[in-house]
């Protein structure tokens, strides 16, 4: 764990800070989001909240210096303290290896953390009334859960160089007879792939999904293609149904919500026609693709929260659903003005702190998070003060410089609004 770079900061401190009795784990990141992250922490969080932060620097240079051990350490700390709040990070490709003179092409920190924590990644749009939606019928949030384990992402693929027979062989660990399945007789060149999942992981996915639906008080849909993949996708369908009937049906009925399985093609059509207002549990690939469709359908890829939730619901890691905004960082390095949308990064802090508030039964912290989120939205929706990406979504080719502000101006406006909300709450 690194020493936090902000321990001596007290500028603009609020007179009566909200005391948080248990720590949170902060995971710092890269490029433009790292710059914004520091401003959020020091101007929108620490002046109002007395917080024990376990700080880990996941900037690419430090990951390289520690041979990526810092990523593993941060994930283990999240498991210990149950709340992780993460800045966007670079996943290096060959160009980044050269740019940073890295020892090797390190794996995605998100993937490493996910493998240690387990759980499901849930993404939810931050809804703005002022921003036009490409799917105008979506009036209510759609929370999408991606089962981020197995399937194509841990598959073994193969190029068949010519004619031959492809077989799938399963050899039991107990020494009993193996099972051999003939897959295909190639008449010429081709490709093949083998993939897998586990009952343990699917079960965890189910529990996370049911818990999310209950917490949001929204119906839950699972989508698969079990009519074609009768055994593979059928396993997802069966496990979800068994767990729902045994453990969640009564709670769902009491909450006035329900669970259904849908074929993925039918589900996609229903999503487009719907007004929103549900949780959508997707297999790995479906969730990867559909989460970006949902984000854009609600108006902006930069207005999406992302939370990794463990099956027991006790541990949450929150982050923005976007990248490190490299293009803006290059402008920032040249001393030019930048207008980077900080909302999803602010919500990464609030969603992590909301989970801390839930675990600690801290009503004051919960109220602070709600006030900060409301200040972000109202600054855009009511005051019309926003960053360039949102102004472009509204005005398109007619956008002018007067339609948007730089990041600092937006965040300072949010802070002023937050102070007023906090003062009003203190008087109440």
Short mmCIF file of C-alpha atoms in Angstrom, two decimals:
data_model
loop_
_atom_site.label_atom_id
_atom_site.label_comp_id
_atom_site.label_asym_id
_atom_site.label_seq_id
_atom_site.Cartn_x
_atom_site.Cartn_y
_atom_site.Cartn_z
CA UNK A 1 0.00 0.00 0.00
CA UNK A 2 1.26 3.48 -0.86
CA UNK A 3 1.12 6.60 1.29
CA UNK A 4 -1.81 8.68 0.07
CA UNK A 5 -0.72 11.87 -1.70
CA UNK A 6 -3.49 13.88 -0.08
CA UNK A 7 -3.18 13.36 3.67
CA UNK A 8 -2.27 16.99 4.43
CA UNK A 9 -5.01 18.50 2.28
CA UNK A 10 -7.58 20.65 4.09
CA UNK A 11 -8.49 23.44 1.67
CA UNK A 12 -12.12 24.46 1.98
CA UNK A 13 -12.79 21.93 4.71
CA UNK A 14 -16.40 21.74 5.82
CA UNK A 15 -16.87 22.82 9.45
CA UNK A 16 -18.50 19.58 10.59
CA UNK A 17 -17.19 16.62 8.69
CA UNK A 18 -19.17 13.41 8.42
CA UNK A 19 -17.30 10.74 10.38
CA UNK A 20 -16.90 7.37 8.63
CA UNK A 21 -15.82 4.69 11.09
CA UNK A 22 -14.56 2.06 8.63
CA UNK A 23 -12.02 2.46 5.79
CA UNK A 24 -12.46 2.44 2.04
CA UNK A 25 -9.86 1.36 -0.50
CA UNK A 26 -8.91 3.96 -3.12
CA UNK A 27 -7.35 2.81 -6.39
CA UNK A 28 -5.73 5.67 -8.30
CA UNK A 29 -5.43 5.57 -12.08
CA UNK A 30 -3.99 7.12 -15.21
CA UNK A 31 -3.94 10.13 -17.49
CA UNK A 32 -6.82 12.64 -17.55
CA UNK A 33 -8.96 10.66 -15.18
CA UNK A 34 -6.12 10.70 -12.62
CA UNK A 35 -6.02 14.51 -12.77
CA UNK A 36 -9.79 14.75 -12.31
CA UNK A 37 -9.75 12.03 -9.63
CA UNK A 38 -7.44 14.10 -7.43
CA UNK A 39 -9.70 17.16 -7.71
CA UNK A 40 -12.78 15.07 -6.84
CA UNK A 41 -11.09 13.55 -3.80
CA UNK A 42 -9.64 16.81 -2.50
CA UNK A 43 -12.50 19.21 -3.24
CA UNK A 44 -15.71 17.16 -3.29
CA UNK A 45 -15.01 14.36 -0.79
CA UNK A 46 -12.37 15.10 1.86
CA UNK A 47 -13.59 18.59 2.86
CA UNK A 48 -16.91 17.01 3.88
CA UNK A 49 -16.03 13.48 5.00
CA UNK A 50 -13.57 12.28 7.65
CA UNK A 51 -12.43 9.15 5.90
CA UNK A 52 -9.74 6.51 6.45
CA UNK A 53 -8.50 5.82 2.91
CA UNK A 54 -6.32 2.81 2.13
CA UNK A 55 -4.58 4.18 -0.95
CA UNK A 56 -3.15 2.10 -3.82
CA UNK A 57 -1.52 3.68 -6.86
CA UNK A 58 -2.66 1.73 -9.92
CA UNK A 59 -1.05 4.20 -12.29
CA UNK A 60 0.73 2.24 -15.02
CA UNK A 61 4.24 3.30 -13.95
CA UNK A 62 3.71 2.03 -10.40
CA UNK A 63 2.09 -1.19 -11.57
CA UNK A 64 5.20 -1.74 -13.67
CA UNK A 65 7.53 -0.86 -10.77
CA UNK A 66 5.80 -3.42 -8.52
CA UNK A 67 5.45 -6.08 -11.24
CA UNK A 68 1.68 -5.56 -10.91
CA UNK A 69 1.75 -6.69 -7.27
CA UNK A 70 0.01 -3.44 -6.31
CA UNK A 71 -3.06 -4.54 -8.28
CA UNK A 72 -3.24 -7.84 -6.41
CA UNK A 73 -2.68 -6.08 -3.08
CA UNK A 74 -5.46 -3.60 -3.83
CA UNK A 75 -7.93 -6.38 -4.63
CA UNK A 76 -7.10 -8.19 -1.40
CA UNK A 77 -7.59 -4.91 0.50
CA UNK A 78 -11.03 -4.50 -1.09
CA UNK A 79 -11.95 -7.98 0.14
CA UNK A 80 -10.77 -6.99 3.62
CA UNK A 81 -12.55 -3.63 3.85
CA UNK A 82 -15.52 -4.41 1.52
CA UNK A 83 -15.41 -1.11 -0.41
CA UNK A 84 -13.17 -0.26 -3.36
CA UNK A 85 -13.32 3.04 -5.26
CA UNK A 86 -11.35 2.92 -8.51
CA UNK A 87 -10.12 5.48 -11.02
CA UNK A 88 -9.89 4.51 -14.70
CA UNK A 89 -6.61 2.79 -15.63
CA UNK A 90 -4.62 2.00 -18.76
CA UNK A 91 -4.58 -1.58 -20.00
CA UNK A 92 -1.32 -1.57 -21.98
CA UNK A 93 -1.02 -2.66 -25.59
CA UNK A 94 2.22 -2.83 -27.60
CA UNK A 95 2.26 0.94 -28.15
CA UNK A 96 1.87 1.58 -24.41
CA UNK A 97 4.67 -0.89 -23.61
CA UNK A 98 6.98 1.23 -25.76
CA UNK A 99 5.60 4.57 -24.52
CA UNK A 100 6.16 3.70 -20.85
CA UNK A 101 9.15 1.38 -21.40
CA UNK A 102 7.30 -1.36 -19.51
CA UNK A 103 8.86 -4.61 -18.35
CA UNK A 104 6.02 -6.50 -20.01
CA UNK A 105 2.47 -6.06 -21.30
CA UNK A 106 0.62 -6.17 -17.98
CA UNK A 107 -2.88 -7.58 -17.84
CA UNK A 108 -5.99 -5.47 -17.39
CA UNK A 109 -6.15 -4.38 -13.73
CA UNK A 110 -9.93 -4.69 -13.93
CA UNK A 111 -9.58 -8.31 -15.01
CA UNK A 112 -7.10 -9.05 -12.21
CA UNK A 113 -9.34 -7.47 -9.58
CA UNK A 114 -12.41 -9.24 -10.99
CA UNK A 115 -10.69 -12.63 -10.82
CA UNK A 116 -9.80 -12.07 -7.14
CA UNK A 117 -13.14 -10.62 -6.04
CA UNK A 118 -15.45 -12.69 -8.24
CA UNK A 119 -18.93 -11.26 -8.58
CA UNK A 120 -20.80 -9.45 -11.32
CA UNK A 121 -20.21 -6.09 -13.00
CA UNK A 122 -23.38 -3.97 -13.00
CA UNK A 123 -23.63 -0.84 -15.12
CA UNK A 124 -26.34 1.78 -14.78
CA UNK A 125 -26.95 5.01 -16.72
CA UNK A 126 -26.87 8.39 -15.00
CA UNK A 127 -30.06 9.83 -16.44
CA UNK A 128 -30.22 13.46 -17.54
CA UNK A 129 -33.42 15.10 -18.77
CA UNK A 130 -31.60 17.74 -20.82
CA UNK A 131 -29.58 15.28 -22.91
CA UNK A 132 -31.47 13.79 -25.89
CA UNK A 133 -31.59 10.00 -25.95
CA UNK A 134 -31.06 8.02 -29.15
CA UNK A 135 -33.67 5.64 -27.67
CA UNK A 136 -36.23 8.23 -26.51
CA UNK A 137 -38.57 5.66 -24.95
CA UNK A 138 -36.08 4.81 -22.19
CA UNK A 139 -37.53 6.90 -19.38
CA UNK A 140 -36.27 4.73 -16.50
CA UNK A 141 -32.83 3.22 -15.80
CA UNK A 142 -31.80 -0.15 -17.19
CA UNK A 143 -29.22 -1.83 -14.95
CA UNK A 144 -27.17 -4.39 -16.89
CA UNK A 145 -25.24 -7.15 -15.13
CA UNK A 146 -22.41 -8.82 -17.02
CA UNK A 147 -21.24 -12.25 -15.90
CA UNK A 148 -17.56 -11.41 -16.27
CA UNK A 149 -16.19 -14.96 -16.16
CA UNK A 150 -15.51 -17.68 -18.71
CA UNK A 151 -17.21 -18.22 -22.09
CA UNK A 152 -15.37 -16.62 -25.05
CA UNK A 153 -13.10 -14.64 -22.72
CA UNK A 154 -11.39 -17.75 -21.38
CA UNK A 155 -11.83 -19.88 -24.48
CA UNK A 156 -9.26 -21.88 -26.40
CA UNK A 157 -9.46 -21.21 -30.12
CA UNK A 158 -7.75 -23.04 -32.94
CA UNK A 159 -7.07 -22.70 -36.66
CA UNK A 160 -7.46 -26.00 -38.49
CA UNK A 161 -4.73 -26.07 -41.16
CA UNK A 162 -6.57 -28.57 -43.35
CA UNK A 163 -8.82 -31.64 -43.41
CA UNK A 164 -9.13 -33.49 -40.11
CA UNK A 165 -11.34 -34.42 -37.18
CA UNK A 166 -12.00 -32.14 -34.21
CA UNK A 167 -12.85 -33.82 -30.90
CA UNK A 168 -13.72 -32.58 -27.41
CA UNK A 169 -12.36 -34.80 -24.62
CA UNK A 170 -13.26 -34.64 -20.91
CA UNK A 171 -11.07 -36.67 -18.56
CA UNK A 172 -12.54 -37.06 -15.02
CA UNK A 173 -10.18 -36.34 -12.12
CA UNK A 174 -11.35 -39.51 -10.35
CA UNK A 175 -9.77 -41.73 -12.99
CA UNK A 176 -13.03 -42.95 -14.51
CA UNK A 177 -13.48 -43.32 -18.24
CA UNK A 178 -13.07 -40.15 -20.32
CA UNK A 179 -15.84 -38.76 -22.51
CA UNK A 180 -14.98 -38.04 -26.15
CA UNK A 181 -17.28 -36.01 -28.39
CA UNK A 182 -16.74 -35.69 -32.11
CA UNK A 183 -17.28 -32.03 -33.00
CA UNK A 184 -16.60 -31.72 -36.73
CA UNK A 185 -14.90 -33.34 -39.71
CA UNK A 186 -13.04 -30.58 -41.52
CA UNK A 187 -12.91 -30.97 -45.30
CA UNK A 188 -10.48 -28.07 -45.53
CA UNK A 189 -9.12 -25.17 -43.50
CA UNK A 190 -11.28 -23.69 -40.72
CA UNK A 191 -11.47 -22.50 -37.14
CA UNK A 192 -12.71 -23.97 -33.86
CA UNK A 193 -13.20 -22.86 -30.27
CA UNK A 194 -13.76 -24.52 -26.91
CA UNK A 195 -15.14 -22.56 -23.94
CA UNK A 196 -16.43 -23.27 -20.46
CA UNK A 197 -18.12 -22.00 -17.33
CA UNK A 198 -18.64 -23.40 -13.84
CA UNK A 199 -21.65 -24.01 -11.62
CA UNK A 200 -19.89 -22.07 -8.86
CA UNK A 201 -19.47 -18.97 -11.01
CA UNK A 202 -22.99 -19.13 -12.47
CA UNK A 203 -24.40 -19.52 -8.95
CA UNK A 204 -22.51 -16.42 -7.81
CA UNK A 205 -23.79 -14.54 -10.86
CA UNK A 206 -27.35 -15.52 -9.96
CA UNK A 207 -27.06 -14.41 -6.33
CA UNK A 208 -25.51 -11.06 -7.34
CA UNK A 209 -28.27 -10.48 -9.89
CA UNK A 210 -31.12 -11.32 -7.52
CA UNK A 211 -29.61 -9.12 -4.79
CA UNK A 212 -29.20 -6.20 -7.20
CA UNK A 213 -32.83 -6.48 -8.34
CA UNK A 214 -34.01 -6.49 -4.74
CA UNK A 215 -31.84 -3.50 -3.80
CA UNK A 216 -33.17 -1.51 -6.76
CA UNK A 217 -36.72 -2.90 -6.38
CA UNK A 218 -36.74 -3.66 -10.11
CA UNK A 219 -37.72 -6.84 -12.02
CA UNK A 220 -34.90 -9.09 -13.22
CA UNK A 221 -34.47 -10.67 -16.65
CA UNK A 222 -31.86 -13.30 -17.58
CA UNK A 223 -31.15 -13.67 -21.30
CA UNK A 224 -29.60 -16.75 -22.94
CA UNK A 225 -29.84 -18.76 -26.17
CA UNK A 226 -30.84 -22.01 -24.48
CA UNK A 227 -32.89 -23.14 -27.50
CA UNK A 228 -29.61 -23.62 -29.39
CA UNK A 229 -27.11 -24.16 -26.56
CA UNK A 230 -29.42 -26.51 -24.70
CA UNK A 231 -26.84 -27.78 -22.21
CA UNK A 232 -24.52 -24.76 -21.97
CA UNK A 233 -27.02 -21.91 -21.78
CA UNK A 234 -29.57 -24.30 -20.33
CA UNK A 235 -27.32 -24.58 -17.29
CA UNK A 236 -27.55 -20.81 -16.71
CA UNK A 237 -31.33 -20.94 -17.03
CA UNK A 238 -31.71 -23.92 -14.68
CA UNK A 239 -29.39 -22.59 -11.96
CA UNK A 240 -31.07 -19.18 -11.94
CA UNK A 241 -34.53 -20.76 -11.69
CA UNK A 242 -33.52 -23.17 -8.91
CA UNK A 243 -31.96 -20.38 -6.82
CA UNK A 244 -34.90 -18.04 -7.43
CA UNK A 245 -37.47 -20.62 -6.37
CA UNK A 246 -35.50 -21.71 -3.30
CA UNK A 247 -34.17 -18.39 -1.98
CA UNK A 248 -35.59 -15.27 -3.61
CA UNK A 249 -39.14 -15.83 -4.87
CA UNK A 250 -40.82 -14.81 -1.62
CA UNK A 251 -38.70 -11.66 -1.25
CA UNK A 252 -39.38 -10.69 -4.87
CA UNK A 253 -43.13 -11.11 -4.41
CA UNK A 254 -43.06 -9.05 -1.21
CA UNK A 255 -41.18 -6.31 -3.08
CA UNK A 256 -43.70 -6.40 -5.92
CA UNK A 257 -41.12 -7.44 -8.52
CA UNK A 258 -40.54 -10.61 -10.56
CA UNK A 259 -37.92 -12.71 -12.36
CA UNK A 260 -38.10 -14.04 -15.93
CA UNK A 261 -35.83 -15.84 -18.38
CA UNK A 262 -35.90 -14.57 -21.97
CA UNK A 263 -34.19 -15.64 -25.17
CA UNK A 264 -31.48 -13.09 -26.00
CA UNK A 265 -32.99 -12.13 -29.38
CA UNK A 266 -36.44 -11.64 -27.84
CA UNK A 267 -34.90 -9.73 -24.94
CA UNK A 268 -33.03 -7.29 -27.19
CA UNK A 269 -36.25 -6.48 -29.04
CA UNK A 270 -38.14 -6.02 -25.76
CA UNK A 271 -35.42 -3.74 -24.38
CA UNK A 272 -35.68 -1.37 -27.34
CA UNK A 273 -39.49 -1.26 -27.06
CA UNK A 274 -39.51 -0.86 -23.28
CA UNK A 275 -39.52 2.28 -21.14
CA UNK A 276 -36.70 0.84 -19.00
CA UNK A 277 -36.96 0.11 -15.32
CA UNK A 278 -35.42 -3.36 -14.90
CA UNK A 279 -32.21 -5.30 -14.23
CA UNK A 280 -30.83 -7.32 -17.15
CA UNK A 281 -28.52 -10.25 -16.35
CA UNK A 282 -26.33 -11.09 -19.36
CA UNK A 283 -23.75 -13.73 -20.12
CA UNK A 284 -20.21 -12.47 -20.61
CA UNK A 285 -20.21 -11.57 -24.32
CA UNK A 286 -23.80 -10.29 -24.33
CA UNK A 287 -23.05 -8.04 -21.37
CA UNK A 288 -19.89 -6.71 -22.99
CA UNK A 289 -21.77 -5.66 -26.12
CA UNK A 290 -25.14 -4.64 -24.71
CA UNK A 291 -23.71 -2.44 -21.93
CA UNK A 292 -22.22 -0.08 -24.54
CA UNK A 293 -25.48 -0.08 -26.49
CA UNK A 294 -27.37 0.88 -23.33
CA UNK A 295 -24.90 3.63 -22.46
CA UNK A 296 -25.21 5.23 -25.88
CA UNK A 297 -28.96 4.68 -25.98
CA UNK A 298 -29.31 6.76 -22.83
CA UNK A 299 -27.28 9.55 -24.43
CA UNK A 300 -23.65 9.30 -23.34
CA UNK A 301 -20.95 6.69 -22.83
CA UNK A 302 -19.52 9.07 -20.21
CA UNK A 303 -22.64 8.89 -18.03
CA UNK A 304 -22.52 5.30 -16.82
CA UNK A 305 -21.73 3.88 -13.40
CA UNK A 306 -20.00 0.53 -12.97
CA UNK A 307 -20.08 -1.58 -9.80
CA UNK A 308 -18.54 -5.00 -9.23
CA UNK A 309 -20.64 -6.75 -6.58
CA UNK A 310 -19.68 -10.05 -4.94
CA UNK A 311 -22.28 -12.86 -4.67
CA UNK A 312 -22.83 -12.27 -0.95
CA UNK A 313 -23.47 -8.58 -1.63
CA UNK A 314 -20.96 -7.56 1.04
CA UNK A 315 -18.13 -6.28 -1.15
CA UNK A 316 -18.43 -3.61 -3.86
CA UNK A 317 -15.84 -2.05 -6.16
CA UNK A 318 -17.12 1.04 -7.98
CA UNK A 319 -15.58 2.87 -10.93
CA UNK A 320 -16.45 4.94 -13.98
CA UNK A 321 -17.41 2.87 -17.02
CA UNK A 322 -15.11 4.84 -19.35
CA UNK A 323 -11.38 4.93 -20.02
CA UNK A 324 -8.56 7.32 -19.13
CA UNK A 325 -9.44 9.96 -21.80
CA UNK A 326 -6.00 9.97 -23.41
CA UNK A 327 -6.83 12.60 -26.05
CA UNK A 328 -7.77 15.15 -23.40
CA UNK A 329 -4.65 14.28 -21.39
CA UNK A 330 -2.44 15.12 -24.38
CA UNK A 331 -4.12 18.54 -24.56
CA UNK A 332 -3.73 19.00 -20.80
CA UNK A 333 0.01 18.22 -21.08
CA UNK A 334 0.31 21.02 -23.65
CA UNK A 335 -1.33 23.48 -21.25
CA UNK A 336 -4.54 23.74 -23.27
CA UNK A 337 -8.03 23.94 -21.76
CA UNK A 338 -9.85 20.64 -21.38
CA UNK A 339 -13.51 19.87 -20.90
CA UNK A 340 -13.59 16.30 -19.63
CA UNK A 341 -16.81 14.93 -18.15
CA UNK A 342 -16.11 14.04 -14.48
CA UNK A 343 -19.61 12.82 -13.58
CA UNK A 344 -19.00 9.07 -13.82
CA UNK A 345 -15.81 9.44 -11.75
CA UNK A 346 -17.70 11.44 -9.11
CA UNK A 347 -20.36 8.71 -9.05
CA UNK A 348 -17.61 6.11 -8.59
CA UNK A 349 -16.87 7.83 -5.28
CA UNK A 350 -20.52 8.23 -4.28
CA UNK A 351 -21.51 4.66 -5.13
CA UNK A 352 -18.58 3.27 -3.17
CA UNK A 353 -19.35 5.53 -0.22
CA UNK A 354 -23.04 4.61 -0.42
CA UNK A 355 -22.05 0.98 0.08
CA UNK A 356 -19.87 2.01 3.03
CA UNK A 357 -22.89 3.89 4.41
CA UNK A 358 -25.06 0.81 3.98
CA UNK A 359 -22.58 -1.47 5.76
CA UNK A 360 -21.99 1.03 8.58
CA UNK A 361 -25.62 2.20 8.82
CA UNK A 362 -24.32 5.75 8.37
CA UNK A 363 -27.31 7.93 7.42
CA UNK A 364 -25.26 11.14 7.25
CA UNK A 365 -22.85 9.61 4.72
CA UNK A 366 -25.77 8.30 2.68
CA UNK A 367 -27.35 11.75 2.60
CA UNK A 368 -24.04 13.34 1.55
CA UNK A 369 -23.71 10.93 -1.38
CA UNK A 370 -27.28 11.63 -2.47
CA UNK A 371 -26.66 15.38 -2.26
CA UNK A 372 -23.47 15.16 -4.32
CA UNK A 373 -25.13 13.04 -7.02
CA UNK A 374 -28.09 15.44 -7.14
CA UNK A 375 -25.71 18.42 -7.42
CA UNK A 376 -24.00 16.81 -10.43
CA UNK A 377 -27.30 16.20 -12.23
CA UNK A 378 -28.93 19.53 -11.34
CA UNK A 379 -25.90 21.51 -12.53
CA UNK A 380 -26.50 20.04 -15.99
CA UNK A 381 -30.28 19.68 -16.08
CA UNK A 382 -31.32 22.87 -14.27
CA UNK A 383 -28.37 25.24 -14.71
CA UNK A 384 -27.32 24.12 -18.19
CA UNK A 385 -23.67 24.03 -17.11
CA UNK A 386 -21.92 21.04 -18.66
CA UNK A 387 -18.79 19.69 -20.30
CA UNK A 388 -18.19 19.62 -24.04
CA UNK A 389 -19.30 16.02 -24.66
CA UNK A 390 -22.78 16.70 -23.28
CA UNK A 391 -23.09 20.02 -25.11
CA UNK A 392 -22.22 18.20 -28.33
CA UNK A 393 -24.97 15.65 -27.64
CA UNK A 394 -27.46 18.53 -27.36
CA UNK A 395 -26.31 20.94 -30.06
CA UNK A 396 -24.45 18.72 -32.54
CA UNK A 397 -22.79 20.68 -35.34
CA UNK A 398 -24.36 23.89 -34.02
CA UNK A 399 -22.41 23.70 -30.74
CA UNK A 400 -20.56 26.89 -29.79
CA UNK A 401 -17.94 27.67 -27.14
CA UNK A 402 -20.59 29.30 -24.96
CA UNK A 403 -22.46 25.98 -24.66
CA UNK A 404 -19.82 24.26 -22.54
CA UNK A 405 -17.37 24.88 -19.71
CA UNK A 406 -14.00 23.43 -18.75
CA UNK A 407 -13.90 20.64 -16.18
CA UNK A 408 -12.86 22.89 -13.29
CA UNK A 409 -15.78 25.28 -13.83
CA UNK A 410 -18.28 22.42 -13.89
CA UNK A 411 -16.84 20.86 -10.73
CA UNK A 412 -16.68 24.20 -8.90
CA UNK A 413 -20.35 24.76 -9.73
CA UNK A 414 -21.20 21.30 -8.41
CA UNK A 415 -19.26 22.08 -5.22
CA UNK A 416 -21.15 25.35 -4.68
CA UNK A 417 -24.45 23.52 -5.12
CA UNK A 418 -23.31 20.75 -2.76
CA UNK A 419 -22.42 23.29 -0.05
CA UNK A 420 -25.91 24.79 -0.28
CA UNK A 421 -27.52 21.36 -0.02
CA UNK A 422 -25.37 20.46 2.98
CA UNK A 423 -26.18 23.77 4.69
CA UNK A 424 -29.90 23.33 4.06
CA UNK A 425 -29.78 19.80 5.45
CA UNK A 426 -27.92 21.04 8.56
CA UNK A 427 -30.65 23.62 9.23
CA UNK A 428 -33.49 21.12 8.78
#
